[in-house]
Amino acid sequence: MTSLQIEKPLASADHGHLLKGKKIAVFGVANKWSIAWAITQSLSKAGAQIVLTYIDERTEEKVRDLAKTLHHPLILPCDVTQDDQIETVFSKIKHEFGTLDGLIHAIAFARKEELEGHFSSTTREGFRIALDVSAYSLIALARAAAPLMENGGSIVTLTYLGGKRVIPNYNVMGVAKAALECSVKYLAGDLGEKNIRVNAISAGPITTLAARGISGFQQLLKHNADRAPLRRNVDAEEVGDTALYLCSPLSRGVTGEILYVDAGYHIVGM
Ligand code: NAP
């Protein structure tokens, strides 16, 4: 820690019963470092019953292992590029739970070679994959989840400042995040009449599997900690607790919002 950085205050661990009886599906847990896992823990501590998905057998064991700490979770496979798998997940949730109150979308992917070098080198196929997995999937999941949200609901996705500003090497993922953030607004416009809220958390850089795929990520971490008003980086638990707020009645008047959890980095001009 440099002399400019200050210690992060300890979080108060009381999550109360804000989500007692609520059922929330979380997409995007790959391992214990995943932001989706920190979100799952915050939601679970607040009383939510959790559905976890995993992309394939590569991740299944890790997800099932983590899920042992949860209270009666439902665990299902889902590759979000496959419409039939999305359909199956939500029909199983309907069968097991009847209704759904929340959806967490914490999924992104771009080919490694697209996350380094010149943005102008982005390939047609690289663009298609990044936008399909990282942005279109929110629309597909929201459409499938909405009919189960009979009592209203909350949909939360994860974005990054690279969707608003140029961040070296973030490249096509920045374009995908811009599409994702705009989709949040259109979905909020669409689903508001059903009392379904749609918001995004724009998280500061956090070391995860996906983040390690971005060239120069360590420099990004250092730069953020040096420049952010709070003089530090955020951790996944802080993002988890913000997701808890967005899934709870505390945020009942908030929709179509991009909420920054980045120690304030996004306000800094120089
Ligand atoms: P992560 O743990 O690697 O999570 C990314 C997840 O996306 C993984 O579970 C991955 O599964 C899943 N995924 C990729 N393709 C998929 C597909 N076709 N179907 C289903 N799941 C798929 O990394 P993370 O950093 O927590 O990322 C979560 C979200 O936070 C992403 O949207 C990311 O852009 C966003 N975010 C991250 C940061 C950061 O600094 N870490 C900052 C701001 C926003 P597999 O790994 O099993 O393939």
PDB file of N, CA, C and O and ligand atoms in Angstrom, residues 28-30 34-35 55 58-59 78-81 106-109 133 158-160 177 203-206 208-211 217, ligand 1:
ATOM      1  N   GLY A  28     -22.938 -16.935 -13.381  1.00  0.00           N
ATOM      2  CA  GLY A  28     -21.572 -16.412 -13.508  1.00  0.00           C
ATOM      3  C   GLY A  28     -20.615 -16.787 -12.404  1.00  0.00           C
ATOM      4  O   GLY A  28     -19.543 -16.202 -12.297  1.00  0.00           O
ATOM      5  N   VAL A  29     -20.982 -17.787 -11.575  1.00  0.00           N
ATOM      6  CA  VAL A  29     -19.999 -18.275 -10.596  1.00  0.00           C
ATOM      7  C   VAL A  29     -19.091 -19.280 -11.313  1.00  0.00           C
ATOM      8  O   VAL A  29     -19.559 -20.281 -11.850  1.00  0.00           O
ATOM      9  N   ALA A  30     -17.791 -18.970 -11.337  1.00  0.00           N
ATOM     10  CA  ALA A  30     -16.814 -19.921 -11.889  1.00  0.00           C
ATOM     11  C   ALA A  30     -15.971 -20.508 -10.771  1.00  0.00           C
ATOM     12  O   ALA A  30     -15.621 -21.684 -10.792  1.00  0.00           O
ATOM     13  N   SER A  34     -14.921 -15.357  -8.132  1.00  0.00           N
ATOM     14  CA  SER A  34     -15.923 -14.735  -9.010  1.00  0.00           C
ATOM     15  C   SER A  34     -16.731 -13.683  -8.248  1.00  0.00           C
ATOM     16  O   SER A  34     -17.144 -13.914  -7.107  1.00  0.00           O
ATOM     17  N   ILE A  35     -16.986 -12.560  -8.900  1.00  0.00           N
ATOM     18  CA  ILE A  35     -17.837 -11.532  -8.304  1.00  0.00           C
ATOM     19  C   ILE A  35     -19.212 -12.149  -8.010  1.00  0.00           C
ATOM     20  O   ILE A  35     -19.827 -11.854  -6.981  1.00  0.00           O
ATOM     21  N   ILE A  55     -21.430 -23.282 -16.482  1.00  0.00           N
ATOM     22  CA  ILE A  55     -21.443 -23.354 -17.949  1.00  0.00           C
ATOM     23  C   ILE A  55     -21.295 -24.792 -18.456  1.00  0.00           C
ATOM     24  O   ILE A  55     -21.979 -25.190 -19.384  1.00  0.00           O
ATOM     25  N   ARG A  58     -16.584 -28.536 -16.730  1.00  0.00           N
ATOM     26  CA  ARG A  58     -15.339 -27.891 -16.300  1.00  0.00           C
ATOM     27  C   ARG A  58     -15.554 -27.141 -14.976  1.00  0.00           C
ATOM     28  O   ARG A  58     -14.722 -27.156 -14.091  1.00  0.00           O
ATOM     29  N   THR A  59     -16.664 -26.467 -14.869  1.00  0.00           N
ATOM     30  CA  THR A  59     -16.936 -25.606 -13.713  1.00  0.00           C
ATOM     31  C   THR A  59     -17.853 -26.270 -12.690  1.00  0.00           C
ATOM     32  O   THR A  59     -17.913 -25.834 -11.547  1.00  0.00           O
ATOM     33  N   CYS A  78     -25.978 -24.110 -17.553  1.00  0.00           N
ATOM     34  CA  CYS A  78     -26.477 -23.159 -18.556  1.00  0.00           C
ATOM     35  C   CYS A  78     -25.340 -22.445 -19.270  1.00  0.00           C
ATOM     36  O   CYS A  78     -24.601 -21.668 -18.670  1.00  0.00           O
ATOM     37  N   ASP A  79     -25.213 -22.730 -20.554  1.00  0.00           N
ATOM     38  CA  ASP A  79     -24.359 -21.924 -21.426  1.00  0.00           C
ATOM     39  C   ASP A  79     -25.287 -20.882 -22.037  1.00  0.00           C
ATOM     40  O   ASP A  79     -26.228 -21.233 -22.758  1.00  0.00           O
ATOM     41  N   VAL A  80     -25.035 -19.611 -21.757  1.00  0.00           N
ATOM     42  CA  VAL A  80     -25.999 -18.570 -22.154  1.00  0.00           C
ATOM     43  C   VAL A  80     -26.022 -18.292 -23.662  1.00  0.00           C
ATOM     44  O   VAL A  80     -26.834 -17.504 -24.129  1.00  0.00           O
ATOM     45  N   THR A  81     -25.155 -18.963 -24.424  1.00  0.00           N
ATOM     46  CA  THR A  81     -25.242 -18.807 -25.880  1.00  0.00           C
ATOM     47  C   THR A  81     -26.246 -19.807 -26.468  1.00  0.00           C
ATOM     48  O   THR A  81     -26.493 -19.791 -27.668  1.00  0.00           O
ATOM     49  N   ALA A 106     -23.743 -12.091 -14.250  1.00  0.00           N
ATOM     50  CA  ALA A 106     -22.336 -11.716 -14.024  1.00  0.00           C
ATOM     51  C   ALA A 106     -21.473 -12.506 -14.989  1.00  0.00           C
ATOM     52  O   ALA A 106     -20.589 -13.264 -14.588  1.00  0.00           O
ATOM     53  N   ILE A 107     -21.764 -12.324 -16.265  1.00  0.00           N
ATOM     54  CA  ILE A 107     -21.161 -13.135 -17.324  1.00  0.00           C
ATOM     55  C   ILE A 107     -20.528 -12.244 -18.385  1.00  0.00           C
ATOM     56  O   ILE A 107     -21.133 -11.254 -18.806  1.00  0.00           O
ATOM     57  N   ALA A 108     -19.327 -12.573 -18.774  1.00  0.00           N
ATOM     58  CA  ALA A 108     -18.685 -11.866 -19.883  1.00  0.00           C
ATOM     59  C   ALA A 108     -17.638 -12.786 -20.492  1.00  0.00           C
ATOM     60  O   ALA A 108     -17.057 -13.615 -19.794  1.00  0.00           O
ATOM     61  N   PHE A 109     -17.429 -12.618 -21.774  1.00  0.00           N
ATOM     62  CA  PHE A 109     -16.350 -13.368 -22.433  1.00  0.00           C
ATOM     63  C   PHE A 109     -15.924 -12.669 -23.715  1.00  0.00           C
ATOM     64  O   PHE A 109     -16.754 -12.193 -24.481  1.00  0.00           O
ATOM     65  N   VAL A 133     -22.115 -13.204 -25.865  1.00  0.00           N
ATOM     66  CA  VAL A 133     -21.995 -13.737 -24.499  1.00  0.00           C
ATOM     67  C   VAL A 133     -22.196 -12.633 -23.460  1.00  0.00           C
ATOM     68  O   VAL A 133     -22.859 -12.846 -22.444  1.00  0.00           O
ATOM     69  N   LEU A 158     -23.434  -6.806 -14.365  1.00  0.00           N
ATOM     70  CA  LEU A 158     -22.126  -6.250 -14.004  1.00  0.00           C
ATOM     71  C   LEU A 158     -21.486  -5.600 -15.216  1.00  0.00           C
ATOM     72  O   LEU A 158     -21.374  -6.233 -16.269  1.00  0.00           O
ATOM     73  N   THR A 159     -21.078  -4.343 -15.051  1.00  0.00           N
ATOM     74  CA  THR A 159     -20.416  -3.663 -16.155  1.00  0.00           C
ATOM     75  C   THR A 159     -19.119  -3.045 -15.664  1.00  0.00           C
ATOM     76  O   THR A 159     -18.729  -3.225 -14.506  1.00  0.00           O
ATOM     77  N   TYR A 160     -18.435  -2.332 -16.576  1.00  0.00           N
ATOM     78  CA  TYR A 160     -17.150  -1.720 -16.233  1.00  0.00           C
ATOM     79  C   TYR A 160     -17.012  -0.398 -16.994  1.00  0.00           C
ATOM     80  O   TYR A 160     -17.557  -0.236 -18.093  1.00  0.00           O
ATOM     81  N   LYS A 177     -19.787  -3.842 -23.201  1.00  0.00           N
ATOM     82  CA  LYS A 177     -20.334  -3.230 -21.974  1.00  0.00           C
ATOM     83  C   LYS A 177     -21.224  -2.033 -22.321  1.00  0.00           C
ATOM     84  O   LYS A 177     -22.235  -1.793 -21.648  1.00  0.00           O
ATOM     85  N   ALA A 203     -18.394  -2.074 -11.598  1.00  0.00           N
ATOM     86  CA  ALA A 203     -17.400  -2.384 -10.562  1.00  0.00           C
ATOM     87  C   ALA A 203     -16.016  -1.896 -10.992  1.00  0.00           C
ATOM     88  O   ALA A 203     -15.678  -1.910 -12.174  1.00  0.00           O
ATOM     89  N   GLY A 204     -15.231  -1.480 -10.019  1.00  0.00           N
ATOM     90  CA  GLY A 204     -13.820  -1.197 -10.272  1.00  0.00           C
ATOM     91  C   GLY A 204     -13.093  -2.511 -10.513  1.00  0.00           C
ATOM     92  O   GLY A 204     -13.662  -3.591 -10.324  1.00  0.00           O
ATOM     93  N   PRO A 205     -11.819  -2.455 -10.935  1.00  0.00           N
ATOM     94  CA  PRO A 205     -11.094  -3.694 -11.237  1.00  0.00           C
ATOM     95  C   PRO A 205     -10.885  -4.574 -10.008  1.00  0.00           C
ATOM     96  O   PRO A 205     -10.525  -4.087  -8.941  1.00  0.00           O
ATOM     97  N   ILE A 206     -11.171  -5.854 -10.180  1.00  0.00           N
ATOM     98  CA  ILE A 206     -11.041  -6.853  -9.103  1.00  0.00           C
ATOM     99  C   ILE A 206     -10.367  -8.078  -9.723  1.00  0.00           C
ATOM    100  O   ILE A 206     -10.763  -8.504 -10.824  1.00  0.00           O
ATOM    101  N   THR A 208      -9.976 -11.451 -10.830  1.00  0.00           N
ATOM    102  CA  THR A 208     -10.785 -12.664 -11.032  1.00  0.00           C
ATOM    103  C   THR A 208     -10.227 -13.369 -12.268  1.00  0.00           C
ATOM    104  O   THR A 208      -9.367 -12.809 -12.966  1.00  0.00           O
ATOM    105  N   LEU A 209     -10.788 -14.529 -12.559  1.00  0.00           N
ATOM    106  CA  LEU A 209     -10.351 -15.275 -13.749  1.00  0.00           C
ATOM    107  C   LEU A 209     -10.536 -14.437 -15.021  1.00  0.00           C
ATOM    108  O   LEU A 209      -9.616 -14.303 -15.834  1.00  0.00           O
ATOM    109  N   ALA A 210     -11.714 -13.842 -15.177  1.00  0.00           N
ATOM    110  CA  ALA A 210     -11.998 -13.061 -16.383  1.00  0.00           C
ATOM    111  C   ALA A 210     -11.049 -11.863 -16.465  1.00  0.00           C
ATOM    112  O   ALA A 210     -10.517 -11.552 -17.535  1.00  0.00           O
ATOM    113  N   ALA A 211     -10.820 -11.201 -15.326  1.00  0.00           N
ATOM    114  CA  ALA A 211      -9.984  -9.993 -15.323  1.00  0.00           C
ATOM    115  C   ALA A 211      -8.544 -10.328 -15.704  1.00  0.00           C
ATOM    116  O   ALA A 211      -7.880  -9.540 -16.385  1.00  0.00           O
ATOM    117  N   PHE A 217      -3.602  -5.951 -16.735  1.00  0.00           N
ATOM    118  CA  PHE A 217      -4.591  -5.772 -15.655  1.00  0.00           C
ATOM    119  C   PHE A 217      -3.945  -5.308 -14.342  1.00  0.00           C
ATOM    120  O   PHE A 217      -4.526  -4.510 -13.602  1.00  0.00           O
TER     121      PHE A 217
HETATM  122  P1  NAP B   1     -15.328 -14.653 -13.622  1.00  0.00           P
HETATM  123  O1  NAP B   1     -15.277 -15.193 -12.260  1.00  0.00           O
HETATM  124  O2  NAP B   1     -14.396 -15.233 -14.624  1.00  0.00           O
HETATM  125  O3  NAP B   1     -16.835 -14.694 -14.142  1.00  0.00           O
HETATM  126  C1  NAP B   1     -17.199 -14.675 -15.508  1.00  0.00           C
HETATM  127  C2  NAP B   1     -18.235 -15.742 -15.662  1.00  0.00           C
HETATM  128  O4  NAP B   1     -18.808 -15.753 -16.978  1.00  0.00           O
HETATM  129  C3  NAP B   1     -17.642 -17.142 -15.441  1.00  0.00           C
HETATM  130  O5  NAP B   1     -18.462 -17.824 -14.519  1.00  0.00           O
HETATM  131  C4  NAP B   1     -17.738 -17.766 -16.817  1.00  0.00           C
HETATM  132  O6  NAP B   1     -17.822 -19.173 -16.774  1.00  0.00           O
HETATM  133  C5  NAP B   1     -19.026 -17.129 -17.285  1.00  0.00           C
HETATM  134  N1  NAP B   1     -19.280 -17.354 -18.711  1.00  0.00           N
HETATM  135  C6  NAP B   1     -18.495 -17.036 -19.765  1.00  0.00           C
HETATM  136  N2  NAP B   1     -19.103 -17.445 -20.905  1.00  0.00           N
HETATM  137  C7  NAP B   1     -20.279 -18.026 -20.547  1.00  0.00           C
HETATM  138  C8  NAP B   1     -21.337 -18.654 -21.255  1.00  0.00           C
HETATM  139  N3  NAP B   1     -21.327 -18.766 -22.599  1.00  0.00           N
HETATM  140  N4  NAP B   1     -22.386 -19.140 -20.551  1.00  0.00           N
HETATM  141  C9  NAP B   1     -22.430 -19.058 -19.213  1.00  0.00           C
HETATM  142  N5  NAP B   1     -21.459 -18.491 -18.468  1.00  0.00           N
HETATM  143  C10 NAP B   1     -20.397 -17.976 -19.140  1.00  0.00           C
HETATM  144  O7  NAP B   1     -14.995 -13.072 -13.629  1.00  0.00           O
HETATM  145  P2  NAP B   1     -15.711 -11.823 -12.927  1.00  0.00           P
HETATM  146  O8  NAP B   1     -14.695 -10.747 -12.966  1.00  0.00           O
HETATM  147  O9  NAP B   1     -16.340 -12.219 -11.656  1.00  0.00           O
HETATM  148  O10 NAP B   1     -16.832 -11.427 -13.988  1.00  0.00           O
HETATM  149  C11 NAP B   1     -18.214 -11.270 -13.669  1.00  0.00           C
HETATM  150  C12 NAP B   1     -18.759 -10.025 -14.357  1.00  0.00           C
HETATM  151  O11 NAP B   1     -18.199  -8.869 -13.728  1.00  0.00           O
HETATM  152  C13 NAP B   1     -18.424  -9.900 -15.837  1.00  0.00           C
HETATM  153  O12 NAP B   1     -19.543  -9.360 -16.525  1.00  0.00           O
HETATM  154  C14 NAP B   1     -17.297  -8.893 -15.826  1.00  0.00           C
HETATM  155  O13 NAP B   1     -17.161  -8.198 -17.061  1.00  0.00           O
HETATM  156  C15 NAP B   1     -17.785  -7.976 -14.732  1.00  0.00           C
HETATM  157  N6  NAP B   1     -16.783  -7.059 -14.186  1.00  0.00           N
HETATM  158  C16 NAP B   1     -15.612  -7.551 -13.706  1.00  0.00           C
HETATM  159  C17 NAP B   1     -14.679  -6.652 -13.203  1.00  0.00           C
HETATM  160  C18 NAP B   1     -13.358  -7.152 -12.690  1.00  0.00           C
HETATM  161  O14 NAP B   1     -12.419  -6.344 -12.576  1.00  0.00           O
HETATM  162  N7  NAP B   1     -13.221  -8.413 -12.345  1.00  0.00           N
HETATM  163  C19 NAP B   1     -14.937  -5.278 -13.182  1.00  0.00           C
HETATM  164  C20 NAP B   1     -16.164  -4.827 -13.674  1.00  0.00           C
HETATM  165  C21 NAP B   1     -17.079  -5.722 -14.182  1.00  0.00           C
HETATM  166  P3  NAP B   1     -16.461 -20.054 -16.982  1.00  0.00           P
HETATM  167  O15 NAP B   1     -15.320 -19.323 -16.377  1.00  0.00           O
HETATM  168  O16 NAP B   1     -16.771 -21.321 -16.271  1.00  0.00           O
HETATM  169  O17 NAP B   1     -16.295 -20.200 -18.454  1.00  0.00           O
END
